[in-house]
PDB file of N, CA and C in Angstrom:
ATOM      1  N   UNK E  16      28.734  -3.757  15.979  1.00 69.00           N
ATOM      2  CA  UNK E  16      27.833  -3.822  14.833  1.00 69.00           C
ATOM      3  C   UNK E  16      26.531  -3.089  15.165  1.00 69.00           C
ATOM      4  N   UNK E  17      26.231  -2.070  14.386  1.00 87.00           N
ATOM      5  CA  UNK E  17      25.005  -1.304  14.589  1.00 87.00           C
ATOM      6  C   UNK E  17      23.805  -2.076  14.063  1.00 87.00           C
ATOM      7  N   UNK E  18      22.704  -1.962  14.764  1.00 92.00           N
ATOM      8  CA  UNK E  18      21.453  -2.592  14.352  1.00 92.00           C
ATOM      9  C   UNK E  18      20.423  -1.507  14.122  1.00 92.00           C
ATOM     10  N   UNK E  19      19.850  -1.484  12.938  1.00 93.00           N
ATOM     11  CA  UNK E  19      18.780  -0.537  12.628  1.00 93.00           C
ATOM     12  C   UNK E  19      17.454  -1.278  12.726  1.00 93.00           C
ATOM     13  N   UNK E  20      16.566  -0.776  13.553  1.00 94.00           N
ATOM     14  CA  UNK E  20      15.246  -1.390  13.744  1.00 94.00           C
ATOM     15  C   UNK E  20      14.282  -0.920  12.664  1.00 94.00           C
ATOM     16  N   UNK E  21      13.495  -1.830  12.141  1.00 95.00           N
ATOM     17  CA  UNK E  21      12.476  -1.491  11.150  1.00 95.00           C
ATOM     18  C   UNK E  21      11.073  -1.821  11.653  1.00 95.00           C
ATOM     19  N   UNK E  22      10.858  -3.032  12.112  1.00 95.00           N
ATOM     20  CA  UNK E  22       9.548  -3.460  12.610  1.00 95.00           C
ATOM     21  C   UNK E  22       8.416  -3.064  11.670  1.00 95.00           C
ATOM     22  N   UNK E  23       8.529  -3.494  10.414  1.00 95.00           N
ATOM     23  CA  UNK E  23       7.495  -3.214   9.424  1.00 95.00           C
ATOM     24  C   UNK E  23       7.482  -4.317   8.375  1.00 95.00           C
ATOM     25  N   UNK E  24       6.385  -4.404   7.653  1.00 97.00           N
ATOM     26  CA  UNK E  24       6.288  -5.393   6.585  1.00 97.00           C
ATOM     27  C   UNK E  24       7.167  -4.954   5.414  1.00 97.00           C
ATOM     28  N   UNK E  25       7.690  -5.949   4.699  1.00 96.00           N
ATOM     29  CA  UNK E  25       8.532  -5.680   3.542  1.00 96.00           C
ATOM     30  C   UNK E  25       8.115  -6.581   2.390  1.00 96.00           C
ATOM     31  N   UNK E  26       8.527  -6.197   1.195  1.00 96.00           N
ATOM     32  CA  UNK E  26       8.271  -7.016   0.009  1.00 96.00           C
ATOM     33  C   UNK E  26       8.997  -8.353   0.117  1.00 96.00           C
ATOM     34  N   UNK E  27       8.526  -9.341  -0.630  1.00 96.00           N
ATOM     35  CA  UNK E  27       9.023 -10.713  -0.538  1.00 96.00           C
ATOM     36  C   UNK E  27      10.516 -10.872  -0.848  1.00 96.00           C
ATOM     37  N   UNK E  28      11.056 -10.043  -1.707  1.00 96.00           N
ATOM     38  CA  UNK E  28      12.461 -10.211  -2.098  1.00 96.00           C
ATOM     39  C   UNK E  28      13.443  -9.396  -1.254  1.00 96.00           C
ATOM     40  N   UNK E  29      12.940  -8.633  -0.303  1.00 96.00           N
ATOM     41  CA  UNK E  29      13.817  -7.801   0.526  1.00 96.00           C
ATOM     42  C   UNK E  29      14.824  -8.639   1.320  1.00 96.00           C
ATOM     43  N   UNK E  30      14.436  -9.766   1.935  1.00 96.00           N
ATOM     44  CA  UNK E  30      15.439 -10.570   2.641  1.00 96.00           C
ATOM     45  C   UNK E  30      16.599 -11.006   1.729  1.00 96.00           C
ATOM     46  N   UNK E  31      16.273 -11.409   0.519  1.00 96.00           N
ATOM     47  CA  UNK E  31      17.292 -11.818  -0.453  1.00 96.00           C
ATOM     48  C   UNK E  31      18.218 -10.640  -0.789  1.00 96.00           C
ATOM     49  N   UNK E  32      17.648  -9.472  -0.965  1.00 97.00           N
ATOM     50  CA  UNK E  32      18.428  -8.270  -1.288  1.00 97.00           C
ATOM     51  C   UNK E  32      19.355  -7.909  -0.119  1.00 97.00           C
ATOM     52  N   UNK E  33      18.853  -8.007   1.110  1.00 96.00           N
ATOM     53  CA  UNK E  33      19.677  -7.716   2.281  1.00 96.00           C
ATOM     54  C   UNK E  33      20.817  -8.720   2.374  1.00 96.00           C
ATOM     55  N   UNK E  34      20.492  -9.983   2.174  1.00 96.00           N
ATOM     56  CA  UNK E  34      21.494 -11.052   2.241  1.00 96.00           C
ATOM     57  C   UNK E  34      22.600 -10.837   1.209  1.00 96.00           C
ATOM     58  N   UNK E  35      22.208 -10.467  -0.007  1.00 97.00           N
ATOM     59  CA  UNK E  35      23.187 -10.230  -1.071  1.00 97.00           C
ATOM     60  C   UNK E  35      24.109  -9.060  -0.744  1.00 97.00           C
ATOM     61  N   UNK E  36      23.640  -8.150   0.107  1.00 96.00           N
ATOM     62  CA  UNK E  36      24.472  -7.012   0.496  1.00 96.00           C
ATOM     63  C   UNK E  36      25.460  -7.383   1.604  1.00 96.00           C
ATOM     64  N   UNK E  37      25.379  -8.630   2.075  1.00 94.00           N
ATOM     65  CA  UNK E  37      26.299  -9.087   3.103  1.00 94.00           C
ATOM     66  C   UNK E  37      25.846  -8.797   4.520  1.00 94.00           C
ATOM     67  N   UNK E  38      24.641  -8.305   4.682  1.00 94.00           N
ATOM     68  CA  UNK E  38      24.145  -7.972   6.014  1.00 94.00           C
ATOM     69  C   UNK E  38      23.323  -9.130   6.581  1.00 94.00           C
ATOM     70  N   UNK E  39      23.200  -9.145   7.877  1.00 94.00           N
ATOM     71  CA  UNK E  39      22.382 -10.132   8.588  1.00 94.00           C
ATOM     72  C   UNK E  39      21.078  -9.463   9.006  1.00 94.00           C
ATOM     73  N   UNK E  40      20.045 -10.257   9.193  1.00 95.00           N
ATOM     74  CA  UNK E  40      18.743  -9.706   9.559  1.00 95.00           C
ATOM     75  C   UNK E  40      17.934 -10.731  10.319  1.00 95.00           C
ATOM     76  N   UNK E  41      16.922 -10.256  10.983  1.00 96.00           N
ATOM     77  CA  UNK E  41      15.927 -11.102  11.633  1.00 96.00           C
ATOM     78  C   UNK E  41      14.575 -10.732  11.069  1.00 96.00           C
ATOM     79  N   UNK E  42      13.759 -11.736  10.807  1.00 96.00           N
ATOM     80  CA  UNK E  42      12.393 -11.499  10.365  1.00 96.00           C
ATOM     81  C   UNK E  42      11.530 -12.656  10.792  1.00 96.00           C
ATOM     82  N   UNK E  43      10.254 -12.456  10.723  1.00 97.00           N
ATOM     83  CA  UNK E  43       9.322 -13.541  10.990  1.00 97.00           C
ATOM     84  C   UNK E  43       8.192 -13.450   9.984  1.00 97.00           C
ATOM     85  N   UNK E  44       7.593 -14.581   9.716  1.00 97.00           N
ATOM     86  CA  UNK E  44       6.449 -14.615   8.810  1.00 97.00           C
ATOM     87  C   UNK E  44       5.186 -14.561   9.654  1.00 97.00           C
ATOM     88  N   UNK E  45       4.327 -13.595   9.345  1.00 97.00           N
ATOM     89  CA  UNK E  45       3.101 -13.393  10.108  1.00 97.00           C
ATOM     90  C   UNK E  45       1.940 -14.177   9.508  1.00 97.00           C
ATOM     91  N   UNK E  46       0.966 -14.490  10.325  1.00 97.00           N
ATOM     92  CA  UNK E  46      -0.269 -15.064   9.794  1.00 97.00           C
ATOM     93  C   UNK E  46      -1.055 -13.937   9.126  1.00 97.00           C
ATOM     94  N   UNK E  47      -2.073 -14.300   8.371  1.00 97.00           N
ATOM     95  CA  UNK E  47      -2.818 -13.305   7.596  1.00 97.00           C
ATOM     96  C   UNK E  47      -3.428 -12.202   8.449  1.00 97.00           C
ATOM     97  N   UNK E  48      -3.962 -12.551   9.615  1.00 97.00           N
ATOM     98  CA  UNK E  48      -4.604 -11.560  10.469  1.00 97.00           C
ATOM     99  C   UNK E  48      -3.577 -10.539  10.971  1.00 97.00           C
ATOM    100  N   UNK E  49      -2.441 -11.020  11.437  1.00 97.00           N
ATOM    101  CA  UNK E  49      -1.384 -10.121  11.921  1.00 97.00           C
ATOM    102  C   UNK E  49      -0.800  -9.302  10.780  1.00 97.00           C
ATOM    103  N   UNK E  50      -0.623  -9.957   9.627  1.00 98.00           N
ATOM    104  CA  UNK E  50      -0.052  -9.252   8.485  1.00 98.00           C
ATOM    105  C   UNK E  50      -0.987  -8.141   8.003  1.00 98.00           C
ATOM    106  N   UNK E  51      -2.282  -8.400   7.998  1.00 98.00           N
ATOM    107  CA  UNK E  51      -3.245  -7.389   7.574  1.00 98.00           C
ATOM    108  C   UNK E  51      -3.120  -6.135   8.444  1.00 98.00           C
ATOM    109  N   UNK E  52      -3.025  -6.321   9.746  1.00 97.00           N
ATOM    110  CA  UNK E  52      -2.887  -5.169  10.653  1.00 97.00           C
ATOM    111  C   UNK E  52      -1.612  -4.394  10.346  1.00 97.00           C
ATOM    112  N   UNK E  53      -0.534  -5.099  10.051  1.00 97.00           N
ATOM    113  CA  UNK E  53       0.748  -4.444   9.781  1.00 97.00           C
ATOM    114  C   UNK E  53       0.785  -3.784   8.404  1.00 97.00           C
ATOM    115  N   UNK E  54       0.193  -4.440   7.398  1.00 98.00           N
ATOM    116  CA  UNK E  54       0.244  -3.849   6.058  1.00 98.00           C
ATOM    117  C   UNK E  54      -0.689  -2.644   5.967  1.00 98.00           C
ATOM    118  N   UNK E  55      -1.715  -2.600   6.799  1.00 97.00           N
ATOM    119  CA  UNK E  55      -2.552  -1.397   6.846  1.00 97.00           C
ATOM    120  C   UNK E  55      -1.757  -0.219   7.416  1.00 97.00           C
ATOM    121  N   UNK E  56      -0.821  -0.473   8.310  1.00 96.00           N
ATOM    122  CA  UNK E  56       0.097   0.580   8.771  1.00 96.00           C
ATOM    123  C   UNK E  56       1.001   1.017   7.618  1.00 96.00           C
ATOM    124  N   UNK E  57       1.430   0.043   6.824  1.00 96.00           N
ATOM    125  CA  UNK E  57       2.304   0.313   5.679  1.00 96.00           C
ATOM    126  C   UNK E  57       1.598   1.220   4.674  1.00 96.00           C
ATOM    127  N   UNK E  58       0.304   1.092   4.555  1.00 97.00           N
ATOM    128  CA  UNK E  58      -0.474   1.940   3.643  1.00 97.00           C
ATOM    129  C   UNK E  58      -0.261   3.423   3.975  1.00 97.00           C
ATOM    130  N   UNK E  59      -0.350   3.759   5.240  1.00 95.00           N
ATOM    131  CA  UNK E  59      -0.123   5.152   5.661  1.00 95.00           C
ATOM    132  C   UNK E  59       1.301   5.586   5.346  1.00 95.00           C
ATOM    133  N   UNK E  60       2.256   4.702   5.593  1.00 94.00           N
ATOM    134  CA  UNK E  60       3.662   5.008   5.299  1.00 94.00           C
ATOM    135  C   UNK E  60       3.846   5.320   3.815  1.00 94.00           C
ATOM    136  N   UNK E  61       3.245   4.492   2.960  1.00 96.00           N
ATOM    137  CA  UNK E  61       3.386   4.684   1.514  1.00 96.00           C
ATOM    138  C   UNK E  61       2.702   5.973   1.054  1.00 96.00           C
ATOM    139  N   UNK E  62       1.546   6.291   1.624  1.00 97.00           N
ATOM    140  CA  UNK E  62       0.870   7.550   1.290  1.00 97.00           C
ATOM    141  C   UNK E  62       1.774   8.728   1.663  1.00 97.00           C
ATOM    142  N   UNK E  63       2.358   8.676   2.839  1.00 97.00           N
ATOM    143  CA  UNK E  63       3.254   9.753   3.272  1.00 97.00           C
ATOM    144  C   UNK E  63       4.470   9.872   2.363  1.00 97.00           C
ATOM    145  N   UNK E  64       5.037   8.732   1.960  1.00 96.00           N
ATOM    146  CA  UNK E  64       6.207   8.760   1.075  1.00 96.00           C
ATOM    147  C   UNK E  64       5.852   9.394  -0.268  1.00 96.00           C
ATOM    148  N   UNK E  65       4.674   9.056  -0.805  1.00 97.00           N
ATOM    149  CA  UNK E  65       4.267   9.671  -2.061  1.00 97.00           C
ATOM    150  C   UNK E  65       4.022  11.176  -1.874  1.00 97.00           C
ATOM    151  N   UNK E  66       3.319  11.528  -0.805  1.00 98.00           N
ATOM    152  CA  UNK E  66       2.997  12.933  -0.547  1.00 98.00           C
ATOM    153  C   UNK E  66       4.260  13.784  -0.461  1.00 98.00           C
ATOM    154  N   UNK E  67       5.288  13.238   0.161  1.00 97.00           N
ATOM    155  CA  UNK E  67       6.546  13.977   0.306  1.00 97.00           C
ATOM    156  C   UNK E  67       7.346  14.033  -0.993  1.00 97.00           C
ATOM    157  N   UNK E  68       7.393  12.915  -1.722  1.00 97.00           N
ATOM    158  CA  UNK E  68       8.296  12.827  -2.885  1.00 97.00           C
ATOM    159  C   UNK E  68       7.627  13.123  -4.222  1.00 97.00           C
ATOM    160  N   UNK E  69       6.329  12.847  -4.329  1.00 97.00           N
ATOM    161  CA  UNK E  69       5.593  12.932  -5.597  1.00 97.00           C
ATOM    162  C   UNK E  69       6.157  11.967  -6.645  1.00 97.00           C
ATOM    163  N   UNK E  70       6.883  10.950  -6.202  1.00 97.00           N
ATOM    164  CA  UNK E  70       7.509   9.967  -7.081  1.00 97.00           C
ATOM    165  C   UNK E  70       6.478   8.929  -7.521  1.00 97.00           C
ATOM    166  N   UNK E  71       6.382   8.719  -8.818  1.00 97.00           N
ATOM    167  CA  UNK E  71       5.416   7.756  -9.370  1.00 97.00           C
ATOM    168  C   UNK E  71       5.677   6.343  -8.842  1.00 97.00           C
ATOM    169  N   UNK E  72       6.919   6.005  -8.563  1.00 96.00           N
ATOM    170  CA  UNK E  72       7.207   4.680  -7.997  1.00 96.00           C
ATOM    171  C   UNK E  72       6.525   4.491  -6.652  1.00 96.00           C
ATOM    172  N   UNK E  73       6.346   5.560  -5.913  1.00 96.00           N
ATOM    173  CA  UNK E  73       5.625   5.468  -4.640  1.00 96.00           C
ATOM    174  C   UNK E  73       4.149   5.138  -4.879  1.00 96.00           C
ATOM    175  N   UNK E  74       3.592   5.635  -5.977  1.00 96.00           N
ATOM    176  CA  UNK E  74       2.214   5.257  -6.327  1.00 96.00           C
ATOM    177  C   UNK E  74       2.131   3.769  -6.641  1.00 96.00           C
ATOM    178  N   UNK E  75       3.159   3.246  -7.313  1.00 97.00           N
ATOM    179  CA  UNK E  75       3.199   1.807  -7.599  1.00 97.00           C
ATOM    180  C   UNK E  75       3.263   1.013  -6.293  1.00 97.00           C
ATOM    181  N   UNK E  76       4.052   1.500  -5.342  1.00 97.00           N
ATOM    182  CA  UNK E  76       4.111   0.845  -4.033  1.00 97.00           C
ATOM    183  C   UNK E  76       2.745   0.870  -3.363  1.00 97.00           C
ATOM    184  N   UNK E  77       2.063   1.996  -3.464  1.00 97.00           N
ATOM    185  CA  UNK E  77       0.718   2.113  -2.894  1.00 97.00           C
ATOM    186  C   UNK E  77      -0.222   1.067  -3.488  1.00 97.00           C
ATOM    187  N   UNK E  78      -0.170   0.930  -4.803  1.00 96.00           N
ATOM    188  CA  UNK E  78      -1.024  -0.073  -5.460  1.00 96.00           C
ATOM    189  C   UNK E  78      -0.713  -1.478  -4.962  1.00 96.00           C
ATOM    190  N   UNK E  79       0.555  -1.797  -4.823  1.00 97.00           N
ATOM    191  CA  UNK E  79       0.949  -3.129  -4.357  1.00 97.00           C
ATOM    192  C   UNK E  79       0.387  -3.394  -2.962  1.00 97.00           C
ATOM    193  N   UNK E  80       0.491  -2.402  -2.096  1.00 98.00           N
ATOM    194  CA  UNK E  80      -0.049  -2.532  -0.740  1.00 98.00           C
ATOM    195  C   UNK E  80      -1.573  -2.659  -0.779  1.00 98.00           C
ATOM    196  N   UNK E  81      -2.218  -1.840  -1.590  1.00 98.00           N
ATOM    197  CA  UNK E  81      -3.677  -1.888  -1.708  1.00 98.00           C
ATOM    198  C   UNK E  81      -4.135  -3.251  -2.224  1.00 98.00           C
ATOM    199  N   UNK E  82      -3.453  -3.772  -3.244  1.00 97.00           N
ATOM    200  CA  UNK E  82      -3.828  -5.087  -3.779  1.00 97.00           C
ATOM    201  C   UNK E  82      -3.699  -6.181  -2.724  1.00 97.00           C
ATOM    202  N   UNK E  83      -2.644  -6.134  -1.915  1.00 98.00           N
ATOM    203  CA  UNK E  83      -2.462  -7.168  -0.888  1.00 98.00           C
ATOM    204  C   UNK E  83      -3.521  -7.035   0.207  1.00 98.00           C
ATOM    205  N   UNK E  84      -3.824  -5.818   0.616  1.00 98.00           N
ATOM    206  CA  UNK E  84      -4.882  -5.622   1.613  1.00 98.00           C
ATOM    207  C   UNK E  84      -6.200  -6.169   1.072  1.00 98.00           C
ATOM    208  N   UNK E  85      -6.487  -5.864  -0.170  1.00 98.00           N
ATOM    209  CA  UNK E  85      -7.710  -6.340  -0.801  1.00 98.00           C
ATOM    210  C   UNK E  85      -7.769  -7.872  -0.804  1.00 98.00           C
ATOM    211  N   UNK E  86      -6.660  -8.510  -1.163  1.00 97.00           N
ATOM    212  CA  UNK E  86      -6.604  -9.984  -1.163  1.00 97.00           C
ATOM    213  C   UNK E  86      -6.852 -10.541   0.232  1.00 97.00           C
ATOM    214  N   UNK E  87      -6.223  -9.928   1.228  1.00 98.00           N
ATOM    215  CA  UNK E  87      -6.401 -10.394   2.606  1.00 98.00           C
ATOM    216  C   UNK E  87      -7.829 -10.187   3.089  1.00 98.00           C
ATOM    217  N   UNK E  88      -8.539  -9.259   2.473  1.00 97.00           N
ATOM    218  CA  UNK E  88      -9.941  -9.012   2.806  1.00 97.00           C
ATOM    219  C   UNK E  88     -10.880  -9.816   1.906  1.00 97.00           C
ATOM    220  N   UNK E  89     -10.295 -10.710   1.073  1.00 97.00           N
ATOM    221  CA  UNK E  89     -11.098 -11.631   0.279  1.00 97.00           C
ATOM    222  C   UNK E  89     -11.517 -11.131  -1.088  1.00 97.00           C
ATOM    223  N   UNK E  90     -10.874 -10.074  -1.573  1.00 98.00           N
ATOM    224  CA  UNK E  90     -11.231  -9.501  -2.870  1.00 98.00           C
ATOM    225  C   UNK E  90      -9.960  -9.425  -3.723  1.00 98.00           C
ATOM    226  N   UNK E  91      -9.938 -10.167  -4.854  1.00 96.00           N
ATOM    227  CA  UNK E  91      -8.744 -10.115  -5.690  1.00 96.00           C
ATOM    228  C   UNK E  91      -8.690  -8.811  -6.486  1.00 96.00           C
ATOM    229  N   UNK E  92      -7.572  -8.561  -7.144  1.00 95.00           N
ATOM    230  CA  UNK E  92      -7.367  -7.273  -7.824  1.00 95.00           C
ATOM    231  C   UNK E  92      -8.380  -7.048  -8.944  1.00 95.00           C
ATOM    232  N   UNK E  93      -8.800  -8.114  -9.631  1.00 96.00           N
ATOM    233  CA  UNK E  93      -9.816  -7.956 -10.679  1.00 96.00           C
ATOM    234  C   UNK E  93     -11.155  -7.515 -10.085  1.00 96.00           C
ATOM    235  N   UNK E  94     -11.533  -8.146  -8.968  1.00 97.00           N
ATOM    236  CA  UNK E  94     -12.778  -7.763  -8.293  1.00 97.00           C
ATOM    237  C   UNK E  94     -12.691  -6.331  -7.771  1.00 97.00           C
ATOM    238  N   UNK E  95     -11.531  -5.970  -7.235  1.00 97.00           N
ATOM    239  CA  UNK E  95     -11.332  -4.609  -6.739  1.00 97.00           C
ATOM    240  C   UNK E  95     -11.501  -3.610  -7.882  1.00 97.00           C
ATOM    241  N   UNK E  96     -10.958  -3.925  -9.040  1.00 97.00           N
ATOM    242  CA  UNK E  96     -11.089  -3.026 -10.182  1.00 97.00           C
ATOM    243  C   UNK E  96     -12.549  -2.934 -10.641  1.00 97.00           C
ATOM    244  N   UNK E  97     -13.286  -4.034 -10.559  1.00 98.00           N
ATOM    245  CA  UNK E  97     -14.715  -3.988 -10.901  1.00 98.00           C
ATOM    246  C   UNK E  97     -15.464  -3.078  -9.940  1.00 98.00           C
ATOM    247  N   UNK E  98     -15.129  -3.170  -8.658  1.00 97.00           N
ATOM    248  CA  UNK E  98     -15.753  -2.304  -7.654  1.00 97.00           C
ATOM    249  C   UNK E  98     -15.420  -0.849  -7.962  1.00 97.00           C
ATOM    250  N   UNK E  99     -14.150  -0.592  -8.297  1.00 97.00           N
ATOM    251  CA  UNK E  99     -13.714   0.771  -8.639  1.00 97.00           C
ATOM    252  C   UNK E  99     -14.487   1.296  -9.841  1.00 97.00           C
ATOM    253  N   UNK E 100     -14.605   0.470 -10.882  1.00 98.00           N
ATOM    254  CA  UNK E 100     -15.305   0.892 -12.099  1.00 98.00           C
ATOM    255  C   UNK E 100     -16.781   1.137 -11.826  1.00 98.00           C
ATOM    256  N   UNK E 101     -17.394   0.275 -11.035  1.00 98.00           N
ATOM    257  CA  UNK E 101     -18.804   0.434 -10.684  1.00 98.00           C
ATOM    258  C   UNK E 101     -19.017   1.744  -9.921  1.00 98.00           C
ATOM    259  N   UNK E 102     -18.133   2.031  -8.981  1.00 97.00           N
ATOM    260  CA  UNK E 102     -18.253   3.271  -8.218  1.00 97.00           C
ATOM    261  C   UNK E 102     -18.028   4.477  -9.128  1.00 97.00           C
ATOM    262  N   UNK E 103     -17.082   4.363 -10.055  1.00 98.00           N
ATOM    263  CA  UNK E 103     -16.818   5.459 -11.000  1.00 98.00           C
ATOM    264  C   UNK E 103     -18.036   5.717 -11.874  1.00 98.00           C
ATOM    265  N   UNK E 104     -18.722   4.645 -12.257  1.00 98.00           N
ATOM    266  CA  UNK E 104     -19.913   4.781 -13.083  1.00 98.00           C
ATOM    267  C   UNK E 104     -21.034   5.478 -12.310  1.00 98.00           C
ATOM    268  N   UNK E 105     -21.188   5.110 -11.028  1.00 98.00           N
ATOM    269  CA  UNK E 105     -22.266   5.676 -10.215  1.00 98.00           C
ATOM    270  C   UNK E 105     -21.945   7.070  -9.686  1.00 98.00           C
ATOM    271  N   UNK E 106     -20.701   7.289  -9.277  1.00 97.00           N
ATOM    272  CA  UNK E 106     -20.344   8.530  -8.592  1.00 97.00           C
ATOM    273  C   UNK E 106     -19.367   9.399  -9.377  1.00 97.00           C
ATOM    274  N   UNK E 107     -18.874   8.854 -10.489  1.00 97.00           N
ATOM    275  CA  UNK E 107     -17.903   9.584 -11.293  1.00 97.00           C
ATOM    276  C   UNK E 107     -16.475   9.280 -10.862  1.00 97.00           C
ATOM    277  N   UNK E 108     -15.552   9.869 -11.600  1.00 97.00           N
ATOM    278  CA  UNK E 108     -14.122   9.734 -11.286  1.00 97.00           C
ATOM    279  C   UNK E 108     -13.652  11.057 -10.705  1.00 97.00           C
ATOM    280  N   UNK E 109     -12.408  11.374 -10.929  1.00 95.00           N
ATOM    281  CA  UNK E 109     -11.848  12.655 -10.500  1.00 95.00           C
ATOM    282  C   UNK E 109     -11.262  13.390 -11.693  1.00 95.00           C
ATOM    283  N   UNK E 110     -11.803  13.132 -12.879  1.00 96.00           N
ATOM    284  CA  UNK E 110     -11.251  13.664 -14.123  1.00 96.00           C
ATOM    285  C   UNK E 110     -11.461  15.159 -14.309  1.00 96.00           C
ATOM    286  N   UNK E 111     -12.480  15.733 -13.682  1.00 95.00           N
ATOM    287  CA  UNK E 111     -12.823  17.138 -13.911  1.00 95.00           C
ATOM    288  C   UNK E 111     -12.172  18.105 -12.929  1.00 95.00           C
ATOM    289  N   UNK E 112     -11.353  17.573 -12.020  1.00 94.00           N
ATOM    290  CA  UNK E 112     -10.636  18.417 -11.055  1.00 94.00           C
ATOM    291  C   UNK E 112     -11.577  19.281 -10.207  1.00 94.00           C
ATOM    292  N   UNK E 113     -12.708  18.732  -9.811  1.00 93.00           N
ATOM    293  CA  UNK E 113     -13.701  19.489  -9.054  1.00 93.00           C
ATOM    294  C   UNK E 113     -13.311  19.590  -7.578  1.00 93.00           C
ATOM    295  N   UNK E 114     -13.579  20.754  -6.985  1.00 92.00           N
ATOM    296  CA  UNK E 114     -13.262  21.043  -5.588  1.00 92.00           C
ATOM    297  C   UNK E 114     -14.504  21.659  -4.968  1.00 92.00           C
ATOM    298  N   UNK E 115     -15.227  20.900  -4.136  1.00 94.00           N
ATOM    299  CA  UNK E 115     -16.468  21.362  -3.536  1.00 94.00           C
ATOM    300  C   UNK E 115     -16.178  22.303  -2.376  1.00 94.00           C
ATOM    301  N   UNK E 116     -16.744  23.490  -2.452  1.00 94.00           N
ATOM    302  CA  UNK E 116     -16.537  24.480  -1.391  1.00 94.00           C
ATOM    303  C   UNK E 116     -17.587  24.355  -0.306  1.00 94.00           C
ATOM    304  N   UNK E 117     -18.853  24.334  -0.686  1.00 93.00           N
ATOM    305  CA  UNK E 117     -19.899  24.156   0.327  1.00 93.00           C
ATOM    306  C   UNK E 117     -21.204  23.750  -0.347  1.00 93.00           C
ATOM    307  N   UNK E 118     -22.168  23.376   0.484  1.00 93.00           N
ATOM    308  CA  UNK E 118     -23.511  23.036   0.029  1.00 93.00           C
ATOM    309  C   UNK E 118     -24.469  23.768   0.959  1.00 93.00           C
ATOM    310  N   UNK E 119     -25.374  24.522   0.395  1.00 96.00           N
ATOM    311  CA  UNK E 119     -26.338  25.267   1.201  1.00 96.00           C
ATOM    312  C   UNK E 119     -27.561  24.415   1.492  1.00 96.00           C
ATOM    313  N   UNK E 120     -28.130  24.606   2.683  1.00 94.00           N
ATOM    314  CA  UNK E 120     -29.311  23.848   3.082  1.00 94.00           C
ATOM    315  C   UNK E 120     -30.560  24.430   2.487  1.00 94.00           C
TER     316      UNK E 120
END
């Protein structure tokens, strides 16, 4: 029996999905501090997956990871969106497709 190593965080229903496929698995539940360190690694993985595929579902995965990181850092998704909106108001969004080349002294 071949074993494929993952050693990464997964969504809550993944164990159920694996079980339904007839496969066996090992997992452990991490405490918040350990999980935060691991899900921050997952953030890079999700960015890379989106960059390679350009698949909108990968953006949804990114949001899910971002929301969980935010929660673990004590900020719920509504508060995170308020922070985003406040920053957009002060610094703007990315709607104009601007690309800064340089700034002269």
